[in-house]
């Protein structure tokens, strides 16, 4: 069964600090991996999408990495801001059979001033 | 920009009532999805549709039905609302369900009393 596991479940950091969120998946065959940011009370919004051949992709202060061999991805946030407080969801899509993406349960990030 | 709208941000209904949640997208996307999101459980797929009048069950379809009479509109129906259906409901659309980004609406917070 396809699964996406995220860690940590929650994280509290001080404004200005860096942090890294982890995503491990067992989805196969792999098509792509996306990171979404979901602000409280809002729908998720895509941050990055990574395909098999991509190792690193940046979107401003967000940098996602992908290791397709170990089936791991990380989302690194640099110089955190209060507006980074949100839930970050890892979503993996398969290229075979089911076209429904598999969602992780998310990491809740709180940035304190 | 893709826009996905949902008919209500907040809804309060009584047990046994019939509830309609409507979702409209303006990008001519083929595929539309309904999820519910609960703390600690992440997003769970209720139903999806890959074409007008077509629908497929997701992971948790029990107690729900859907309708897609027009390409841009996808409705979620709770035939007889129950308290365990209190949740955040998110609608999404995509051009390609497997490879492309899902665009989410703002969500409907449904409370069944």
PDB file of C-alpha atoms in Angstrom:
ATOM      1  CA  UNK A   1       0.000   0.000   0.000  1.00  0.00           C
ATOM      2  CA  UNK A   2       1.274   3.495  -0.893  1.00  0.00           C
ATOM      3  CA  UNK A   3       2.186   5.497   2.171  1.00  0.00           C
ATOM      4  CA  UNK A   4       3.688   8.894   2.980  1.00  0.00           C
ATOM      5  CA  UNK A   5       5.127   9.508   6.436  1.00  0.00           C
ATOM      6  CA  UNK A   6       6.099  12.952   7.672  1.00  0.00           C
ATOM      7  CA  UNK A   7       8.198  13.984  10.627  1.00  0.00           C
ATOM      8  CA  UNK A   8       8.128  15.656  12.977  1.00  0.00           C
ATOM      9  CA  UNK A   9       4.396  15.877  13.592  1.00  0.00           C
ATOM     10  CA  UNK A  10       4.869  19.353  15.026  1.00  0.00           C
ATOM     11  CA  UNK A  11       7.717  21.803  15.412  1.00  0.00           C
ATOM     12  CA  UNK A  12       8.199  25.076  17.272  1.00  0.00           C
ATOM     13  CA  UNK A  13      11.059  27.394  16.342  1.00  0.00           C
ATOM     14  CA  UNK A  14      12.080  30.982  16.926  1.00  0.00           C
ATOM     15  CA  UNK A  15      11.775  33.579  14.212  1.00  0.00           C
ATOM     16  CA  UNK A  16      14.918  33.778  12.115  1.00  0.00           C
ATOM     17  CA  UNK A  17      15.956  30.174  12.699  1.00  0.00           C
ATOM     18  CA  UNK A  18      16.165  27.466  10.034  1.00  0.00           C
ATOM     19  CA  UNK A  19      14.301  24.164  10.106  1.00  0.00           C
ATOM     20  CA  UNK A  20      13.959  20.989   8.083  1.00  0.00           C
ATOM     21  CA  UNK A  21      10.865  18.866   7.609  1.00  0.00           C
ATOM     22  CA  UNK A  22      11.073  15.243   6.504  1.00  0.00           C
ATOM     23  CA  UNK A  23       8.970  13.083   4.200  1.00  0.00           C
ATOM     24  CA  UNK A  24       9.425   9.341   3.579  1.00  0.00           C
ATOM     25  CA  UNK A  25       7.318   7.522   1.040  1.00  0.00           C
ATOM     26  CA  UNK A  26       6.673   4.033  -0.270  1.00  0.00           C
ATOM     27  CA  UNK A  27       4.724   5.101  -3.381  1.00  0.00           C
ATOM     28  CA  UNK A  28       5.718   3.106  -6.434  1.00  0.00           C
ATOM     29  CA  UNK A  29       6.184   3.622  -9.317  1.00  0.00           C
ATOM     30  CA  UNK A  30       7.091   7.191  -8.461  1.00  0.00           C
ATOM     31  CA  UNK A  31       5.885  10.111 -10.577  1.00  0.00           C
ATOM     32  CA  UNK A  32       6.362  13.282  -8.555  1.00  0.00           C
ATOM     33  CA  UNK A  33       6.435  14.722  -5.061  1.00  0.00           C
ATOM     34  CA  UNK A  34       4.889  18.000  -3.992  1.00  0.00           C
ATOM     35  CA  UNK A  35       5.101  20.071  -0.860  1.00  0.00           C
ATOM     36  CA  UNK A  36       2.045  22.108   0.086  1.00  0.00           C
ATOM     37  CA  UNK A  37       1.694  24.855   2.660  1.00  0.00           C
ATOM     38  CA  UNK A  38      -1.629  25.147   4.448  1.00  0.00           C
ATOM     39  CA  UNK A  39      -2.358  28.205   6.551  1.00  0.00           C
ATOM     40  CA  UNK A  40      -4.861  27.761   9.368  1.00  0.00           C
ATOM     41  CA  UNK A  41      -8.413  27.743   8.026  1.00  0.00           C
ATOM     42  CA  UNK A  42      -7.290  27.778   4.388  1.00  0.00           C
ATOM     43  CA  UNK A  43      -6.795  25.264   1.599  1.00  0.00           C
ATOM     44  CA  UNK A  44      -3.297  23.922   0.820  1.00  0.00           C
ATOM     45  CA  UNK A  45      -1.168  25.806  -1.688  1.00  0.00           C
ATOM     46  CA  UNK A  46       1.647  24.193  -3.662  1.00  0.00           C
ATOM     47  CA  UNK A  47       5.218  25.226  -2.790  1.00  0.00           C
ATOM     48  CA  UNK A  48       7.267  22.926  -5.013  1.00  0.00           C
ATOM     49  CA  UNK A  49       6.903  19.912  -7.255  1.00  0.00           C
ATOM     50  CA  UNK A  50       9.767  17.498  -7.864  1.00  0.00           C
ATOM     51  CA  UNK A  51      10.125  14.749 -10.425  1.00  0.00           C
ATOM     52  CA  UNK A  52      12.394  11.722 -10.409  1.00  0.00           C
ATOM     53  CA  UNK A  53      15.335  13.509 -12.017  1.00  0.00           C
ATOM     54  CA  UNK A  54      15.334  16.518  -9.705  1.00  0.00           C
ATOM     55  CA  UNK A  55      17.430  16.548  -6.538  1.00  0.00           C
ATOM     56  CA  UNK A  56      16.874  20.080  -5.324  1.00  0.00           C
ATOM     57  CA  UNK A  57      14.369  22.823  -6.013  1.00  0.00           C
ATOM     58  CA  UNK A  58      14.037  26.210  -4.367  1.00  0.00           C
ATOM     59  CA  UNK A  59      11.138  28.602  -3.970  1.00  0.00           C
ATOM     60  CA  UNK A  60      12.393  31.670  -2.133  1.00  0.00           C
ATOM     61  CA  UNK A  61      13.322  30.640   1.399  1.00  0.00           C
ATOM     62  CA  UNK A  62      11.959  27.125   0.820  1.00  0.00           C
ATOM     63  CA  UNK A  63      14.272  24.433  -0.552  1.00  0.00           C
ATOM     64  CA  UNK A  64      13.054  20.929  -1.244  1.00  0.00           C
ATOM     65  CA  UNK A  65      15.329  17.952  -1.791  1.00  0.00           C
ATOM     66  CA  UNK A  66      14.545  14.541  -3.171  1.00  0.00           C
ATOM     67  CA  UNK A  67      16.462  11.269  -2.881  1.00  0.00           C
ATOM     68  CA  UNK A  68      14.581   8.847  -5.118  1.00  0.00           C
ATOM     69  CA  UNK A  69      16.860   5.958  -4.127  1.00  0.00           C
ATOM     70  CA  UNK A  70      16.019   6.164  -0.432  1.00  0.00           C
ATOM     71  CA  UNK A  71      12.526   7.541  -1.121  1.00  0.00           C
ATOM     72  CA  UNK A  72      13.028  10.539   1.083  1.00  0.00           C
ATOM     73  CA  UNK A  73      12.360  14.236   0.685  1.00  0.00           C
ATOM     74  CA  UNK A  74      13.008  17.202   2.897  1.00  0.00           C
ATOM     75  CA  UNK A  75      11.765  20.770   3.005  1.00  0.00           C
ATOM     76  CA  UNK A  76      14.229  23.264   4.403  1.00  0.00           C
ATOM     77  CA  UNK A  77      13.031  26.677   5.519  1.00  0.00           C
ATOM     78  CA  UNK A  78      15.679  29.372   5.856  1.00  0.00           C
ATOM     79  CA  UNK A  79      15.451  32.404   8.128  1.00  0.00           C
ATOM     80  CA  UNK A  80      11.941  31.577   9.277  1.00  0.00           C
ATOM     81  CA  UNK A  81       9.275  34.253   9.520  1.00  0.00           C
ATOM     82  CA  UNK A  82       6.079  34.413  11.549  1.00  0.00           C
ATOM     83  CA  UNK A  83       4.141  33.891   8.306  1.00  0.00           C
ATOM     84  CA  UNK A  84       5.780  30.474   7.921  1.00  0.00           C
ATOM     85  CA  UNK A  85       3.555  29.199  10.735  1.00  0.00           C
ATOM     86  CA  UNK A  86       1.393  26.642   8.936  1.00  0.00           C
ATOM     87  CA  UNK A  87       0.976  22.970   8.197  1.00  0.00           C
ATOM     88  CA  UNK A  88       3.294  21.526   5.533  1.00  0.00           C
ATOM     89  CA  UNK A  89       1.979  18.557   3.620  1.00  0.00           C
ATOM     90  CA  UNK A  90       3.996  16.131   1.486  1.00  0.00           C
ATOM     91  CA  UNK A  91       2.078  14.579  -1.422  1.00  0.00           C
ATOM     92  CA  UNK A  92       3.384  11.813  -3.683  1.00  0.00           C
ATOM     93  CA  UNK A  93       1.882  10.754  -7.003  1.00  0.00           C
ATOM     94  CA  UNK A  94       2.340   7.428  -8.741  1.00  0.00           C
ATOM     95  CA  UNK A  95       2.716   6.905 -12.462  1.00  0.00           C
ATOM     96  CA  UNK A  96       1.121   3.481 -12.517  1.00  0.00           C
ATOM     97  CA  UNK A  97      -2.424   2.344 -11.909  1.00  0.00           C
ATOM     98  CA  UNK A  98      -4.055   4.752  -9.500  1.00  0.00           C
ATOM     99  CA  UNK A  99      -3.759   8.411 -10.387  1.00  0.00           C
ATOM    100  CA  UNK A 100      -4.814   9.502  -6.929  1.00  0.00           C
ATOM    101  CA  UNK A 101      -1.982  11.148  -4.985  1.00  0.00           C
ATOM    102  CA  UNK A 102      -1.033   9.936  -1.526  1.00  0.00           C
ATOM    103  CA  UNK A 103      -1.011  12.581   1.199  1.00  0.00           C
ATOM    104  CA  UNK A 104       1.125  12.714   4.298  1.00  0.00           C
ATOM    105  CA  UNK A 105      -0.513  13.868   7.530  1.00  0.00           C
ATOM    106  CA  UNK A 106       1.507  17.038   7.600  1.00  0.00           C
ATOM    107  CA  UNK A 107       3.954  18.805   9.915  1.00  0.00           C
ATOM    108  CA  UNK A 108       2.581  21.665  11.960  1.00  0.00           C
ATOM    109  CA  UNK A 109       5.148  24.461  12.202  1.00  0.00           C
ATOM    110  CA  UNK A 110       4.856  27.290  14.696  1.00  0.00           C
ATOM    111  CA  UNK A 111       7.273  30.201  14.476  1.00  0.00           C
ATOM    112  CA  UNK A 112       7.525  32.296  17.641  1.00  0.00           C
ATOM    113  CA  UNK A 113       8.789  35.890  17.732  1.00  0.00           C
TER     114      UNK A 113
ATOM    115  CA  UNK B   1      -4.712  32.034 -11.737  1.00  0.00           C
ATOM    116  CA  UNK B   2      -6.774  28.981 -11.026  1.00  0.00           C
ATOM    117  CA  UNK B   3      -9.649  29.696  -8.740  1.00  0.00           C
ATOM    118  CA  UNK B   4     -11.559  27.079  -6.791  1.00  0.00           C
ATOM    119  CA  UNK B   5     -14.452  28.367  -4.750  1.00  0.00           C
ATOM    120  CA  UNK B   6     -16.611  26.624  -2.190  1.00  0.00           C
ATOM    121  CA  UNK B   7     -20.144  27.671  -1.394  1.00  0.00           C
ATOM    122  CA  UNK B   8     -19.663  28.247   2.329  1.00  0.00           C
ATOM    123  CA  UNK B   9     -16.716  28.829   4.675  1.00  0.00           C
ATOM    124  CA  UNK B  10     -18.672  27.804   7.768  1.00  0.00           C
ATOM    125  CA  UNK B  11     -21.805  25.693   8.042  1.00  0.00           C
ATOM    126  CA  UNK B  12     -23.768  24.432  11.032  1.00  0.00           C
ATOM    127  CA  UNK B  13     -26.347  21.708  10.480  1.00  0.00           C
ATOM    128  CA  UNK B  14     -28.427  19.428  12.666  1.00  0.00           C
ATOM    129  CA  UNK B  15     -28.178  15.652  12.779  1.00  0.00           C
ATOM    130  CA  UNK B  16     -30.298  14.067  10.051  1.00  0.00           C
ATOM    131  CA  UNK B  17     -30.334  17.094   7.766  1.00  0.00           C
ATOM    132  CA  UNK B  18     -29.390  16.800   4.104  1.00  0.00           C
ATOM    133  CA  UNK B  19     -26.307  18.895   3.409  1.00  0.00           C
ATOM    134  CA  UNK B  20     -25.000  20.176   0.086  1.00  0.00           C
ATOM    135  CA  UNK B  21     -21.445  21.426  -0.312  1.00  0.00           C
ATOM    136  CA  UNK B  22     -20.703  22.982  -3.662  1.00  0.00           C
ATOM    137  CA  UNK B  23     -17.400  23.551  -5.408  1.00  0.00           C
ATOM    138  CA  UNK B  24     -16.743  25.508  -8.593  1.00  0.00           C
ATOM    139  CA  UNK B  25     -13.497  25.814 -10.565  1.00  0.00           C
ATOM    140  CA  UNK B  26     -12.811  28.228 -13.385  1.00  0.00           C
ATOM    141  CA  UNK B  27      -9.919  26.561 -15.243  1.00  0.00           C
ATOM    142  CA  UNK B  28     -11.763  23.928 -17.250  1.00  0.00           C
ATOM    143  CA  UNK B  29     -10.068  21.164 -15.260  1.00  0.00           C
ATOM    144  CA  UNK B  30     -11.112  17.620 -15.995  1.00  0.00           C
ATOM    145  CA  UNK B  31     -10.631  16.296 -12.484  1.00  0.00           C
ATOM    146  CA  UNK B  32     -12.225  17.322  -9.232  1.00  0.00           C
ATOM    147  CA  UNK B  33     -11.876  15.936  -5.728  1.00  0.00           C
ATOM    148  CA  UNK B  34     -13.531  16.110  -2.325  1.00  0.00           C
ATOM    149  CA  UNK B  35     -11.466  15.586   0.819  1.00  0.00           C
ATOM    150  CA  UNK B  36     -12.154  15.840   4.497  1.00  0.00           C
ATOM    151  CA  UNK B  37      -9.446  16.930   6.886  1.00  0.00           C
ATOM    152  CA  UNK B  38      -9.373  16.039  10.559  1.00  0.00           C
ATOM    153  CA  UNK B  39      -6.675  16.786  13.158  1.00  0.00           C
ATOM    154  CA  UNK B  40      -4.005  14.095  13.186  1.00  0.00           C
ATOM    155  CA  UNK B  41      -5.485  12.293  10.179  1.00  0.00           C
ATOM    156  CA  UNK B  42      -4.551  14.618   7.343  1.00  0.00           C
ATOM    157  CA  UNK B  43      -6.538  14.805   4.120  1.00  0.00           C
ATOM    158  CA  UNK B  44      -8.651  11.797   3.222  1.00  0.00           C
ATOM    159  CA  UNK B  45     -10.242  11.377  -0.188  1.00  0.00           C
ATOM    160  CA  UNK B  46     -14.024  11.002  -0.191  1.00  0.00           C
ATOM    161  CA  UNK B  47     -14.861  11.019  -3.909  1.00  0.00           C
ATOM    162  CA  UNK B  48     -13.329  12.207  -7.133  1.00  0.00           C
ATOM    163  CA  UNK B  49     -14.533  12.792 -10.652  1.00  0.00           C
ATOM    164  CA  UNK B  50     -12.537  12.695 -13.864  1.00  0.00           C
ATOM    165  CA  UNK B  51     -15.311  13.814 -16.176  1.00  0.00           C
ATOM    166  CA  UNK B  52     -18.842  15.143 -16.199  1.00  0.00           C
ATOM    167  CA  UNK B  53     -21.274  12.642 -14.726  1.00  0.00           C
ATOM    168  CA  UNK B  54     -18.388  10.348 -13.789  1.00  0.00           C
ATOM    169  CA  UNK B  55     -17.470   9.638 -10.190  1.00  0.00           C
ATOM    170  CA  UNK B  56     -15.227   7.290  -8.289  1.00  0.00           C
ATOM    171  CA  UNK B  57     -15.147   6.397  -4.612  1.00  0.00           C
ATOM    172  CA  UNK B  58     -12.176   7.448  -2.590  1.00  0.00           C
ATOM    173  CA  UNK B  59     -10.998   6.064   0.720  1.00  0.00           C
ATOM    174  CA  UNK B  60     -13.971   7.093   2.868  1.00  0.00           C
ATOM    175  CA  UNK B  61     -17.153   7.382   0.730  1.00  0.00           C
ATOM    176  CA  UNK B  62     -19.566   6.020   3.326  1.00  0.00           C
ATOM    177  CA  UNK B  63     -22.275   8.517   4.199  1.00  0.00           C
ATOM    178  CA  UNK B  64     -21.507  10.734   1.208  1.00  0.00           C
ATOM    179  CA  UNK B  65     -22.548  11.049  -2.406  1.00  0.00           C
ATOM    180  CA  UNK B  66     -21.489  13.415  -5.174  1.00  0.00           C
ATOM    181  CA  UNK B  67     -22.867  15.034  -8.289  1.00  0.00           C
ATOM    182  CA  UNK B  68     -21.107  16.453 -11.306  1.00  0.00           C
ATOM    183  CA  UNK B  69     -23.627  17.700 -13.857  1.00  0.00           C
ATOM    184  CA  UNK B  70     -21.321  20.355 -15.297  1.00  0.00           C
ATOM    185  CA  UNK B  71     -17.568  20.317 -15.770  1.00  0.00           C
ATOM    186  CA  UNK B  72     -16.919  23.263 -13.493  1.00  0.00           C
ATOM    187  CA  UNK B  73     -19.101  22.165 -10.587  1.00  0.00           C
ATOM    188  CA  UNK B  74     -18.701  19.260  -8.181  1.00  0.00           C
ATOM    189  CA  UNK B  75     -21.110  18.843  -5.294  1.00  0.00           C
ATOM    190  CA  UNK B  76     -20.734  16.783  -2.141  1.00  0.00           C
ATOM    191  CA  UNK B  77     -23.936  15.573  -0.520  1.00  0.00           C
ATOM    192  CA  UNK B  78     -24.449  14.323   2.999  1.00  0.00           C
ATOM    193  CA  UNK B  79     -27.785  12.522   2.764  1.00  0.00           C
ATOM    194  CA  UNK B  80     -28.344  12.446   6.528  1.00  0.00           C
ATOM    195  CA  UNK B  81     -25.716  14.372   8.428  1.00  0.00           C
ATOM    196  CA  UNK B  82     -24.243  12.822  11.541  1.00  0.00           C
ATOM    197  CA  UNK B  83     -22.007  14.276  14.246  1.00  0.00           C
ATOM    198  CA  UNK B  84     -19.033  12.217  13.050  1.00  0.00           C
ATOM    199  CA  UNK B  85     -19.176  14.151   9.786  1.00  0.00           C
ATOM    200  CA  UNK B  86     -18.148  17.330  11.585  1.00  0.00           C
ATOM    201  CA  UNK B  87     -14.952  18.242   9.765  1.00  0.00           C
ATOM    202  CA  UNK B  88     -13.169  20.545   7.342  1.00  0.00           C
ATOM    203  CA  UNK B  89     -14.135  19.739   3.760  1.00  0.00           C
ATOM    204  CA  UNK B  90     -11.763  20.658   0.961  1.00  0.00           C
ATOM    205  CA  UNK B  91     -12.460  20.628  -2.747  1.00  0.00           C
ATOM    206  CA  UNK B  92      -9.665  20.445  -5.319  1.00  0.00           C
ATOM    207  CA  UNK B  93      -9.300  20.368  -9.073  1.00  0.00           C
ATOM    208  CA  UNK B  94      -6.510  19.398 -11.438  1.00  0.00           C
ATOM    209  CA  UNK B  95      -5.825  19.035 -15.128  1.00  0.00           C
ATOM    210  CA  UNK B  96      -4.117  15.685 -14.669  1.00  0.00           C
ATOM    211  CA  UNK B  97      -4.787  13.868 -11.391  1.00  0.00           C
ATOM    212  CA  UNK B  98      -1.453  12.093 -11.306  1.00  0.00           C
ATOM    213  CA  UNK B  99       1.137  14.483 -12.577  1.00  0.00           C
ATOM    214  CA  UNK B 100      -0.210  17.948 -12.110  1.00  0.00           C
ATOM    215  CA  UNK B 101      -0.858  20.159  -9.173  1.00  0.00           C
ATOM    216  CA  UNK B 102      -4.132  19.994  -7.320  1.00  0.00           C
ATOM    217  CA  UNK B 103      -5.643  23.416  -6.678  1.00  0.00           C
ATOM    218  CA  UNK B 104      -7.616  23.619  -3.481  1.00  0.00           C
ATOM    219  CA  UNK B 105     -10.561  25.713  -2.440  1.00  0.00           C
ATOM    220  CA  UNK B 106     -10.596  27.569   0.899  1.00  0.00           C
ATOM    221  CA  UNK B 107     -12.486  24.793   2.661  1.00  0.00           C
ATOM    222  CA  UNK B 108     -15.837  24.504   4.410  1.00  0.00           C
ATOM    223  CA  UNK B 109     -15.857  23.997   8.154  1.00  0.00           C
ATOM    224  CA  UNK B 110     -18.975  21.872   8.768  1.00  0.00           C
ATOM    225  CA  UNK B 111     -20.338  21.364  12.251  1.00  0.00           C
ATOM    226  CA  UNK B 112     -23.139  18.851  12.784  1.00  0.00           C
ATOM    227  CA  UNK B 113     -24.941  19.209  16.107  1.00  0.00           C
TER     228      UNK B 113
END
